[in-house]
C-alpha positions as a Markdown table, in Angstrom:
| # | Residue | x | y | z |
|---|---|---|---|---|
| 1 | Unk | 0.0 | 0.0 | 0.0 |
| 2 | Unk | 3.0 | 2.3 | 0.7 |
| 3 | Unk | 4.4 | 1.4 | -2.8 |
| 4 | Unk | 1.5 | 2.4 | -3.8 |
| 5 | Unk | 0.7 | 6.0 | -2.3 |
| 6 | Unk | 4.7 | 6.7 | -2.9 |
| 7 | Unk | 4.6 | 5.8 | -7.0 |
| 8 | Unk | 1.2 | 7.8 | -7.3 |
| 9 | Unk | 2.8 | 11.2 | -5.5 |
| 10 | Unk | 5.8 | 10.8 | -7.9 |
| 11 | Unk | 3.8 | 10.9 | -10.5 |
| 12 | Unk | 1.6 | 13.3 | -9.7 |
| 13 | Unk | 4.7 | 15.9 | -8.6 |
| 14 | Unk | 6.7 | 14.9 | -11.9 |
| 15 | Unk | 3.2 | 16.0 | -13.5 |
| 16 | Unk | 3.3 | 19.0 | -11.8 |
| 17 | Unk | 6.9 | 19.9 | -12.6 |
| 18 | Unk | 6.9 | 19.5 | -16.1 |
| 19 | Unk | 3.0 | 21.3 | -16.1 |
| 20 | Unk | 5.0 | 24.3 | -14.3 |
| 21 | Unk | 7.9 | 24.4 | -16.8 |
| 22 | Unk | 5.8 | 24.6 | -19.5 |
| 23 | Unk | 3.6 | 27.4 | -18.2 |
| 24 | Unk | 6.5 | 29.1 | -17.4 |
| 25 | Unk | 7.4 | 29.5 | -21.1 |
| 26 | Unk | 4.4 | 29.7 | -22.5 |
| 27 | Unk | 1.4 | 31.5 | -20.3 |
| 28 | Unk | 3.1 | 32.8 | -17.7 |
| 29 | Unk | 6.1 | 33.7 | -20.4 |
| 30 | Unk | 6.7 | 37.7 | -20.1 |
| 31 | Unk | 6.1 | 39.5 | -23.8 |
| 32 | Unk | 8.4 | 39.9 | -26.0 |
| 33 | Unk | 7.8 | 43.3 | -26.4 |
| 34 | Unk | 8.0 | 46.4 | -23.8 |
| 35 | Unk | 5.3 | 49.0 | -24.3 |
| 36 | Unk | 4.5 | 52.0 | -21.8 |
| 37 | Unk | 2.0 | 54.5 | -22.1 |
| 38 | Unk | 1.7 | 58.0 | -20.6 |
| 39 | Unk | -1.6 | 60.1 | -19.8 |
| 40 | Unk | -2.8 | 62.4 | -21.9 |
| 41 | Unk | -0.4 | 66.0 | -21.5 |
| 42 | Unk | -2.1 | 69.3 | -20.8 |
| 43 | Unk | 0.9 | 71.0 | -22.1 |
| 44 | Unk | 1.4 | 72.2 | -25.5 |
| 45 | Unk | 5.0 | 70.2 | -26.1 |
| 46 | Unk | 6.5 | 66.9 | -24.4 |
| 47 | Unk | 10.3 | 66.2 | -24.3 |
| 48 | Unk | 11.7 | 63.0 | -23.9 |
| 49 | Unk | 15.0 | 63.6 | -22.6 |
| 50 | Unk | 18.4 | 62.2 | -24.1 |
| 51 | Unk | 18.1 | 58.2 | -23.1 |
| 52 | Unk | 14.7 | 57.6 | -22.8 |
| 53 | Unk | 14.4 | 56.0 | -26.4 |
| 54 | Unk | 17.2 | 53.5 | -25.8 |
| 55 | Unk | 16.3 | 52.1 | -22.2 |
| 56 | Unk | 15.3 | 48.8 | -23.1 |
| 57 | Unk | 16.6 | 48.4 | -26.8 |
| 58 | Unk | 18.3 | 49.7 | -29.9 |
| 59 | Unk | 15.1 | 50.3 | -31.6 |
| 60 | Unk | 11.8 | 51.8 | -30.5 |
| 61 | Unk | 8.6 | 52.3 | -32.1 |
| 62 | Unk | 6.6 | 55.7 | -31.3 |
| 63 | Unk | 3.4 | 56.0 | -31.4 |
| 64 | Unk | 2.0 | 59.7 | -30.8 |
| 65 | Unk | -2.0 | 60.4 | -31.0 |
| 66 | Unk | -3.0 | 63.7 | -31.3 |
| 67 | Unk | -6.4 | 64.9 | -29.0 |
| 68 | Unk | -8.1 | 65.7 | -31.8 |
| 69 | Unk | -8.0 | 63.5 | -35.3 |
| 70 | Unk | -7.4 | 66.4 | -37.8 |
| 71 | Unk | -4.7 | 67.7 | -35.5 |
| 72 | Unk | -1.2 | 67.9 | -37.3 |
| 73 | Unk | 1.3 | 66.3 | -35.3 |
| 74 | Unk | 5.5 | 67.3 | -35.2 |
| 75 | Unk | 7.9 | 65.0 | -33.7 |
| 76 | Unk | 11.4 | 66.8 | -34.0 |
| 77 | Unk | 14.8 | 66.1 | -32.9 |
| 78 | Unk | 17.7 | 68.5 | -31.5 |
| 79 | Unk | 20.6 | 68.8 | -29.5 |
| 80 | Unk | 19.2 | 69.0 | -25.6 |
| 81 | Unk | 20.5 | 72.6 | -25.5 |
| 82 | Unk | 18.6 | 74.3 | -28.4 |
| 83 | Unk | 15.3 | 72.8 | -27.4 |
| 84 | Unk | 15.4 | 73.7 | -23.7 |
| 85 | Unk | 16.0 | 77.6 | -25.2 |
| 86 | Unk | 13.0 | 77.2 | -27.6 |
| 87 | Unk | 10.5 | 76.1 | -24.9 |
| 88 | Unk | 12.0 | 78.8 | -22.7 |
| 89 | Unk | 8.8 | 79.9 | -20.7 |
| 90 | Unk | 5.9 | 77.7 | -21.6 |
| 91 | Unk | 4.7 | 74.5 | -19.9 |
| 92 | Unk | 6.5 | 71.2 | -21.1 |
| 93 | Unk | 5.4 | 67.7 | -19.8 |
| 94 | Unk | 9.3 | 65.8 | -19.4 |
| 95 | Unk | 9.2 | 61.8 | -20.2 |
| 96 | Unk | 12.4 | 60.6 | -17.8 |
| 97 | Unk | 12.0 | 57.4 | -18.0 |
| 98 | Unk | 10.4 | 54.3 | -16.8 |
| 99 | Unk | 8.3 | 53.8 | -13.9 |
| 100 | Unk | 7.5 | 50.1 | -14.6 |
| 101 | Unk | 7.1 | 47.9 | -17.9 |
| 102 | Unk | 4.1 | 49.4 | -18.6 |
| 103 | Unk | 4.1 | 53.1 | -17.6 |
| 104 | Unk | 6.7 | 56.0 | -18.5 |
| 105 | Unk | 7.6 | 58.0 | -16.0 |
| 106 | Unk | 6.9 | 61.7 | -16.7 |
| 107 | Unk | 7.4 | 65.5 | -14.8 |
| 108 | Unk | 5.5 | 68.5 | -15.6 |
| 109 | Unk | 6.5 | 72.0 | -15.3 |
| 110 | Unk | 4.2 | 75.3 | -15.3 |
| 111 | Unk | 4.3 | 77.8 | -18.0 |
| 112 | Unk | 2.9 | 79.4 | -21.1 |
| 113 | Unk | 0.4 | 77.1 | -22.5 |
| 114 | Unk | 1.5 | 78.1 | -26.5 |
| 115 | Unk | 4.3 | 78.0 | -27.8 |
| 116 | Unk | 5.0 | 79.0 | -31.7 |
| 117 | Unk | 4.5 | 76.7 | -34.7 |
| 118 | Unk | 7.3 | 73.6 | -34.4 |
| 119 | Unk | 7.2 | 73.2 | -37.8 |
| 120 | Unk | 8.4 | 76.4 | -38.8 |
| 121 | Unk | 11.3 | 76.3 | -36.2 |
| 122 | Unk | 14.4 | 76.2 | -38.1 |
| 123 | Unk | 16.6 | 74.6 | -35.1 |
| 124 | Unk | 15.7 | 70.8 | -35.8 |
| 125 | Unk | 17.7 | 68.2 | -37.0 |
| 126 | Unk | 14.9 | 66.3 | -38.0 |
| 127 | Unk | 11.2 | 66.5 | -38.2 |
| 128 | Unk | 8.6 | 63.7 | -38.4 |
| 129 | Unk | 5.3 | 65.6 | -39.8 |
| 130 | Unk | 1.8 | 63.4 | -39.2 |
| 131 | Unk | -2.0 | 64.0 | -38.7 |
| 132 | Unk | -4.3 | 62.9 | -35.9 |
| 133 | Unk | -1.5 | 60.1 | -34.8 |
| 134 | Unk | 1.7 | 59.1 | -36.0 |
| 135 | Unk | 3.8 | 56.0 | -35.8 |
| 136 | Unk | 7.4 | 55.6 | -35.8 |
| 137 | Unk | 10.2 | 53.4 | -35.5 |
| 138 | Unk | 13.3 | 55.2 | -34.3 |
| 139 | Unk | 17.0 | 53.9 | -33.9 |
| 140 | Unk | 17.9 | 56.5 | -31.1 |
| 141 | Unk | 20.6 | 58.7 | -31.2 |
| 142 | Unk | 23.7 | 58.0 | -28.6 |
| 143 | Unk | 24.5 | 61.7 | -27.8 |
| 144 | Unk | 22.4 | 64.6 | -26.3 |
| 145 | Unk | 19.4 | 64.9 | -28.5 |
| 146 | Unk | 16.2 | 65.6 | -26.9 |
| 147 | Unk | 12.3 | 64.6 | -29.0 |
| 148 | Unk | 9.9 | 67.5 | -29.1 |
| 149 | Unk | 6.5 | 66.3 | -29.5 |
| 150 | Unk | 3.7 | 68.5 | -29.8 |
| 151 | Unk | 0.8 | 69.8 | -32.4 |
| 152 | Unk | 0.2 | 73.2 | -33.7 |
| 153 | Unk | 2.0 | 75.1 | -30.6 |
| 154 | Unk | -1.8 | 76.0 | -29.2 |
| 155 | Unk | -3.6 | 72.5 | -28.7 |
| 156 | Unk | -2.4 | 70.2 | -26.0 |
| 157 | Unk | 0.5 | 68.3 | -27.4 |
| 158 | Unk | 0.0 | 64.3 | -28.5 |
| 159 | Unk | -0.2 | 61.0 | -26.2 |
| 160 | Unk | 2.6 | 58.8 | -26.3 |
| 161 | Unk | 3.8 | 55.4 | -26.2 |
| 162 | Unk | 6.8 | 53.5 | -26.9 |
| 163 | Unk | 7.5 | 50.0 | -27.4 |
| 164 | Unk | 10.6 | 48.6 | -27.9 |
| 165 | Unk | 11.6 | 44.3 | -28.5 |
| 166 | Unk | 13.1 | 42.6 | -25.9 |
| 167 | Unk | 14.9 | 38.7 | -25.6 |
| 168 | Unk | 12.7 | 37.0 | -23.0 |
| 169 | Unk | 14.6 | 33.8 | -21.7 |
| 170 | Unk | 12.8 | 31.2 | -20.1 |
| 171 | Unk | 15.1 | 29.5 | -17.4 |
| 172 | Unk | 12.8 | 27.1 | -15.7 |
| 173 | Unk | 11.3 | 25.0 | -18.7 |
| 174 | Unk | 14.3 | 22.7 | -19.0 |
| 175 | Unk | 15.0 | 21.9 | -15.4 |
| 176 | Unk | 11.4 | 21.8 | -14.8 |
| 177 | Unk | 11.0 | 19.3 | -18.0 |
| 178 | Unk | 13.8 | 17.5 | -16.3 |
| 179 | Unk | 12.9 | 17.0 | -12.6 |
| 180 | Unk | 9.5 | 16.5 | -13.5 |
| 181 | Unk | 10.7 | 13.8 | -16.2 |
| 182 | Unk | 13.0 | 12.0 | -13.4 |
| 183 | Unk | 10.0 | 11.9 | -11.2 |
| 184 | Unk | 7.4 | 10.4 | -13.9 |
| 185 | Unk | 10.2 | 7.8 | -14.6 |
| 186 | Unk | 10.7 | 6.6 | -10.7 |
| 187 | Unk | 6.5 | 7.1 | -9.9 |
| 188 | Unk | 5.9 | 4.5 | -13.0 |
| 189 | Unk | 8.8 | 2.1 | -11.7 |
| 190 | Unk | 7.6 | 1.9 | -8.2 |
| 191 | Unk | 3.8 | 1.4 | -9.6 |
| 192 | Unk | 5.6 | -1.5 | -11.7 |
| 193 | Unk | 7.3 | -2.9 | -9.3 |
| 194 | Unk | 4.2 | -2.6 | -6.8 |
| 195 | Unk | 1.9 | -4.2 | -9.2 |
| 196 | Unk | 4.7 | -7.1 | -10.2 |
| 197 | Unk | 5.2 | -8.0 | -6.2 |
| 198 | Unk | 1.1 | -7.8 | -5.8 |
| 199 | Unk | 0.7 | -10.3 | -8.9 |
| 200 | Unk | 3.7 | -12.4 | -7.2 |
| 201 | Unk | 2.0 | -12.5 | -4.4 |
| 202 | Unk | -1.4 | -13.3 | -5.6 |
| 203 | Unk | -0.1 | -16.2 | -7.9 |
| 204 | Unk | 2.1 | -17.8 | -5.1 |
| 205 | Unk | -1.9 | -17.6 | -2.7 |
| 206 | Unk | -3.9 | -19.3 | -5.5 |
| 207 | Unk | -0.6 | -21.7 | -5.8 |
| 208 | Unk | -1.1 | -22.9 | -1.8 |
| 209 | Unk | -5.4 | -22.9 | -2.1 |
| 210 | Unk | -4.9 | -25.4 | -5.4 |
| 211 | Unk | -2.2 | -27.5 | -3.4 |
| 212 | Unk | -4.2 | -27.5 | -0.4 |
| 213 | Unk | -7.5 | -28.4 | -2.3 |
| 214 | Unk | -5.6 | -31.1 | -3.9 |
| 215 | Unk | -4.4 | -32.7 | -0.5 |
| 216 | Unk | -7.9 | -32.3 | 0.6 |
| 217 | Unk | -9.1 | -34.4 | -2.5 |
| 218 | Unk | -6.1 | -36.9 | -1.9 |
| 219 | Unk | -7.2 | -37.7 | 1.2 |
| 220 | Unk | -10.9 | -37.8 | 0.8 |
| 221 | Unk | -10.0 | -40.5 | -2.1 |
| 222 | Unk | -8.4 | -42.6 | 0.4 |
| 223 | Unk | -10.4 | -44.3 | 2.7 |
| 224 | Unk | -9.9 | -47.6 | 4.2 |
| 225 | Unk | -10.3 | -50.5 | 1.8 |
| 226 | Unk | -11.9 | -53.4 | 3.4 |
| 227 | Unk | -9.5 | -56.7 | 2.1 |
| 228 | Unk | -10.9 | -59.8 | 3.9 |
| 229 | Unk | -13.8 | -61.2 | 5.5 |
| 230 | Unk | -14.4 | -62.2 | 9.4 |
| 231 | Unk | -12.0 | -64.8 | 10.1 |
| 232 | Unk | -13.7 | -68.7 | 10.5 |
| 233 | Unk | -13.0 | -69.6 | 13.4 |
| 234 | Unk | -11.3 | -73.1 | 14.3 |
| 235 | Unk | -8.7 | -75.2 | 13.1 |
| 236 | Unk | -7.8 | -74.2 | 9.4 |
| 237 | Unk | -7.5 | -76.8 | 6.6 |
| 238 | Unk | -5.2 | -75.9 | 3.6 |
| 239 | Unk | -8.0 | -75.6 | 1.7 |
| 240 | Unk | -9.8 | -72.8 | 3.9 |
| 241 | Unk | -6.2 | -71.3 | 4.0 |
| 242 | Unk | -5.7 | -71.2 | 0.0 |
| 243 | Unk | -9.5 | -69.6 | -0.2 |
| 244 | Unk | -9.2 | -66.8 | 2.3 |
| 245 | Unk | -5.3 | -65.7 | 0.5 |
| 246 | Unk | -7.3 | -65.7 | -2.3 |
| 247 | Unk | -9.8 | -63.5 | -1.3 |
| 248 | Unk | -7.4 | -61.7 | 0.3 |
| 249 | Unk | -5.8 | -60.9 | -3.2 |
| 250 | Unk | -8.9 | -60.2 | -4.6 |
| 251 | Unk | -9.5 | -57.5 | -2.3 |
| 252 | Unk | -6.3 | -55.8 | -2.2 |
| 253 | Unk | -5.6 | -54.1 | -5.3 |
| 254 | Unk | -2.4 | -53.7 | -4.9 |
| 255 | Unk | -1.7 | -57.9 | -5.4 |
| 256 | Unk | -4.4 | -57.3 | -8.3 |
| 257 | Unk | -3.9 | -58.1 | -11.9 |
| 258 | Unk | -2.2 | -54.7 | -13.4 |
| 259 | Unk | -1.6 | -53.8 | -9.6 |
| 260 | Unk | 2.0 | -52.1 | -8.5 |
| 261 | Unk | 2.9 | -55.1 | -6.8 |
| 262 | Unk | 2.3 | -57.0 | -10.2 |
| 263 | Unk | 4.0 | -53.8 | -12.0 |
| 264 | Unk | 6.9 | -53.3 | -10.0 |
| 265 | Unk | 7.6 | -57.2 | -8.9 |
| 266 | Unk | 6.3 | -56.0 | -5.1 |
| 267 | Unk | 7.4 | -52.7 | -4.8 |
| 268 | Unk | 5.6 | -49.4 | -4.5 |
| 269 | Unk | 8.0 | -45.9 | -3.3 |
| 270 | Unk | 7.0 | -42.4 | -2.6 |
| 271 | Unk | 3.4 | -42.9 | -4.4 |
| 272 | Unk | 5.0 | -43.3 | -7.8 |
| 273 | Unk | 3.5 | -45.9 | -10.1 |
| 274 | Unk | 5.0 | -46.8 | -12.9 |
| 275 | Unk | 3.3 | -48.7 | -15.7 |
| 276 | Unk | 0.0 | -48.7 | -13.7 |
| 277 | Unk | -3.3 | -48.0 | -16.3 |
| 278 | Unk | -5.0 | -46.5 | -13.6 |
| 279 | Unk | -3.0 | -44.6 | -10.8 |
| 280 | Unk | -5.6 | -42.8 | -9.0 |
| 281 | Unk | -6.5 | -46.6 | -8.2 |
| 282 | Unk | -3.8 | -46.1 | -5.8 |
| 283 | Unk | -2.7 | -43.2 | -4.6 |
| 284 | Unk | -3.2 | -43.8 | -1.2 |
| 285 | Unk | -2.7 | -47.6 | -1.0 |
| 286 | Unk | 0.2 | -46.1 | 1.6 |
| 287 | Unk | -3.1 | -45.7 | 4.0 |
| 288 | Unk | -4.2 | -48.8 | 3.7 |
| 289 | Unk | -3.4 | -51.1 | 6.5 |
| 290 | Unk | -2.3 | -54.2 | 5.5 |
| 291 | Unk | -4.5 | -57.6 | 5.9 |
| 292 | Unk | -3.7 | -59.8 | 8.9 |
| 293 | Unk | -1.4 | -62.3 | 8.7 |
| 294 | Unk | -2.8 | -65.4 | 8.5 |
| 295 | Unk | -0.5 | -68.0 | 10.9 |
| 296 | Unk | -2.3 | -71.5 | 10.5 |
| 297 | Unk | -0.7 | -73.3 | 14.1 |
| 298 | Unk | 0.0 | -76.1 | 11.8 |
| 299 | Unk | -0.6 | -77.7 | 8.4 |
| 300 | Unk | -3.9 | -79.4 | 7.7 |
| 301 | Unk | -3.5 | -83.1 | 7.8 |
């Protein structure tokens, strides 16, 4: 019963283990991509400051939506210095960084709320014009540039969100594969083993009921057989003598015709009859006791 219990637990925890490997690359398997979202700015321009495009990879793809779908939209790129002096004054909503895998972490300052046209500004490196929402992908630059994002200068400037690709690894699926694997393997073998021992056991049981059934029916085949007749009483002639061995032969089969005695020229061992047409004759001739010596006192005159 212990076999039992211990082969069905491995199973069931080698089930589990390999269950929890799998889930861990598959449903509980992070995304492989990074996107965070900010709330919607009140500001008319958003800076995202040198950095923040290259946190989590080499690429990124911007997505900006403007409040209002007929909105143009500017994203425009330019050393950190000349963009600080352009919004010199007015409110700007600042995107730092991170503040989890799903959020960007962002800073607001008070100020004007217009600024002039970006797209007639003259200072950027590079503009990316759109309408109502824009998207990007952007291989960041490594030096000081800062992103201006905003609309006409007198609307609030657009939403943004940035995604970038990242390697997700999945370190528990093969261990897990493998300890849960190792566990199946040992669970099955003790379950085999169990059920081999329970057979054993059950075989070698049925084995002692048929021998004991057997011995049962030995014996019950063996009762007594009667070989002679009440003795006369008296003086015996030779005559009486030669009738009652006689009888007595008839009676016993082993001194039969086709008897062991016959068979084996008077001998009979460990139950085994050799040559006899019909052994279970005499099976238990061992039980039966022998007829009395007849001893005449002397020979009939």
């Amino acid at each position: 019963m212990i076999r039992r219990i211990l082969g069905t637990l491995l199973v069931l925890l080698g089930l589990v283990a390999a269950a929890l490997g799998v889930a861990s690359a598959t449903i509980w398997r992070p995304s492989d991509t990074v996107t965070a979202t900010m709330p919607a700015p009140e500001s008319p321009v958003v800076l995202v400051e040198p950095g923040v495009l290259g946190l989590v990879a080499d690429t990124v793809t911007l997505r900006a939506t403007a409040p209002e779908e007929d909105l143009p939209i500017v994203l425009a790129f330019a050393p950190s210095s000349d963009v600080e002096a352009w919004v010199d004054g007015a409110a700007v909503t600042r995107v730092t960084g991170l503040e989890d895998w799903n959020e960007l972490a962002v800073s607001t300052s008070e100020g004007d709320s217009t600024v002039p046209d970006p797209s007639e500004a003259d200072i950027w490196r590079n503009t990316l014009p759109g309408t109502g929402e824009l998207v990007v992908e952007i291989t960041p630059d490594p030096g000081q540039v800062t992103l201006l994002a905003a609309t006409d200068g007198t609307a609030a400037a657009p939403e943004l969100s940035l995604s970038w690709p990242r390697e997700v690894s999945t370190p528990y699926l093969v261990p897990a594969l493998i300890v849960g694997g190792v566990l199946l393997l040992l669970g099955i073998g003790v379950l085999a083993y169990d059920m081999a021992r329970r057979h054993t056991a059950k075989a070698q049981q049925e084995s002692r009921v048929k021998a004991d059934r057997m011995a049962s029916s030995d014996i019950t085949d063996t009762a007594a057989i009667p070989v002679t007749e009440d003795m006369p009483e008296g003086r015996l002639t030779r005559r009486q003598l030669r009738e009652l061995e006689r009888k007595r032969r008839a009676a016993d089969p082993r001194l039969g015709e086709g008897g062991p005695v016959a068979t084996t020229g008077g001998t009979v061992g460990a139950g085994i009859v050799p040559g006899v047409t019909s052994p279970e004759r005499f099976r238990a001739l061992r039980y039966v006791e022998d007829s009395p010596e007849i001893t005449p006192d002397s020979p009939a005159s």
